[in-house]
Amino acid sequence: MKQFRTLFIALALMIGATAFTNAQSKVAHIATQELVQSLPEYKGAMDQLQKLEKTYDAEIKDMLSEAQNTMQRYEAEANTKSEEENQKRAMELQAAQRRIQEHSAKARQDLQKKENDLLRPILEKVRTAIQKVARDKGYDYVLDSTTGTGVLLADGYDLMPDVKKELGL
């Protein structure tokens, strides 16, 4: 009876250890930021954003230059104009300054929206490829090992080569 109990406990421990081993999740990692930045679509999107940003910068610089020229002209003519005319001109300059600030804010919003519109499909493509490769390889979890994301150690399986292969890179 004592041997049966010992055998039963040993068998239970062995089954438990096997179940524990099988229940462990497989974890892999990938540096998603590095992957996204290596895609040609990302580089094209960044080029589009830089062109748009340069366009907005040029518009704002033109508006500023025009406002500065007007201000210098108004200052030079201030002595020859009436107080009422000078106040009217000061209000014009304030309105120009508001327009420049509004245009700058709108430009930032437009750039942010354009960035989101351009990057959303790229990020979705990467996410889909990572999921497909992880499932094909039998991984339950994939951690982002990009610097600053909270992963302190990334000794596990790196999906980067497999995902790049899936994306055709």
C-alpha positions in Angstrom: 0.0 0.0 0.0 2.9 2.4 0.9 4.6 1.6 -2.5 1.3 2.3 -4.3 1.0 5.7 -2.6 4.6 6.6 -3.4 4.1 5.5 -7.0 0.8 7.5 -7.2 2.6 10.6 -5.8 5.5 10.2 -8.2 3.1 9.7 -11.1 1.1 12.8 -10.1 4.2 14.9 -9.9 5.4 13.7 -13.3 2.0 14.5 -14.9 2.0 17.9 -13.2 5.5 18.7 -14.4 4.6 17.6 -17.9 1.4 19.7 -17.9 3.3 22.7 -16.5 5.9 22.4 -19.3 3.2 22.1 -21.9 1.3 25.0 -20.5 4.2 27.5 -20.7 3.7 30.1 -23.4 6.2 30.6 -26.1 7.4 34.2 -26.3 9.4 35.9 -29.1 10.4 39.5 -29.7 10.8 41.9 -32.5 12.0 45.5 -32.8 8.9 46.9 -34.6 10.3 50.4 -35.0 13.4 49.1 -36.8 11.2 46.9 -39.0 8.8 49.7 -40.0 11.7 52.1 -40.7 13.3 49.5 -43.0 10.2 49.3 -45.3 10.3 51.2 -48.6 6.7 52.3 -48.0 7.8 54.0 -44.8 10.6 55.9 -46.6 8.2 57.0 -49.3 5.7 58.2 -46.6 8.4 60.2 -44.8 9.5 61.8 -48.1 5.9 62.9 -48.7 5.7 64.3 -45.2 8.9 66.2 -45.6 7.8 67.7 -48.9 4.5 68.8 -47.3 6.3 70.2 -44.2 8.7 72.2 -46.5 5.6 73.6 -48.3 4.0 74.7 -45.1 7.3 76.2 -43.8 7.7 78.2 -47.0 4.2 79.5 -46.7 4.7 80.5 -43.1 8.1 82.2 -43.9 6.4 84.1 -46.7 3.6 85.3 -44.4 6.2 86.3 -41.8 8.3 88.1 -44.3 5.3 90.0 -45.6 4.2 90.9 -42.1 7.7 92.1 -41.2 7.9 94.3 -44.3 4.5 95.8 -43.6 5.5 96.5 -40.0 8.8 98.2 -41.1 6.9 100.3 -43.6 4.3 101.2 -41.1 7.0 102.2 -38.5 8.8 104.3 -41.1 5.5 106.1 -42.0 4.2 106.4 -38.4 5.3 110.0 -38.0 3.5 111.1 -41.1 0.2 109.3 -40.2 -2.5 110.3 -37.8 -3.0 108.5 -34.4 -6.1 106.9 -35.7 -4.4 105.6 -38.9 -1.5 104.2 -36.8 -4.0 102.3 -34.5 -5.7 100.9 -37.5 -2.3 99.7 -38.9 -1.4 98.2 -35.5 -4.7 96.2 -35.6 -3.9 95.0 -39.1 -0.5 93.7 -37.9 -2.2 91.9 -35.0 -4.6 90.3 -37.4 -1.7 89.2 -39.6 0.0 87.7 -36.6 -3.2 85.8 -35.7 -3.5 84.5 -39.3 0.1 83.3 -39.2 -0.5 81.5 -35.9 -3.7 79.9 -37.2 -2.0 78.8 -40.4 0.9 77.3 -38.4 -1.5 75.4 -36.1 -3.5 74.2 -39.1 -0.3 73.1 -40.8 0.7 71.1 -37.7 -2.7 69.4 -37.6 -2.6 68.7 -41.4 0.9 67.1 -41.0 -0.3 65.0 -38.1 -3.3 63.8 -40.0 -1.3 63.1 -43.1 1.3 61.1 -41.1 -1.5 59.0 -39.5 -3.1 58.4 -42.9 0.2 57.4 -44.5 1.5 55.2 -41.6 -1.7 53.4 -40.6 -1.6 51.0 -43.6 2.1 50.4 -43.1 1.7 49.6 -39.4 -1.3 47.3 -40.2 0.8 45.5 -42.8 3.6 45.0 -40.2 1.2 43.9 -37.5 -0.5 41.4 -39.8 2.9 39.9 -40.9 4.1 39.6 -37.3 0.9 37.9 -36.3 1.1 35.5 -39.2 4.8 34.6 -38.6 4.2 34.2 -34.8 1.2 31.9 -35.4 3.1 29.9 -38.0 6.1 29.5 -35.6 3.8 28.7 -32.6 4.4 31.8 -30.5 1.7 32.9 -28.1 3.2 36.3 -27.3 5.4 38.7 -29.2 7.1 41.5 -27.3 8.3 44.8 -28.9 12.0 45.0 -28.2 12.4 48.5 -29.6 14.5 50.6 -27.2 12.3 52.3 -24.6 9.3 50.0 -24.8 9.9 48.3 -21.5 11.6 45.1 -22.7 14.8 44.8 -20.7 16.1 41.5 -22.0 15.5 40.1 -25.4 17.3 36.7 -25.5 14.3 34.8 -26.8 13.5 34.1 -30.4 13.8 37.2 -32.7 11.1 37.2 -35.3 12.8 40.0 -37.4 14.3 37.8 -40.1 11.1 35.7 -40.5 8.9 38.8 -40.7 11.2 40.5 -43.2 11.0 37.4 -45.3 7.2 37.5 -45.0 7.2 41.1 -46.2 9.6 40.4 -49.0 12.5 42.4 -47.7 
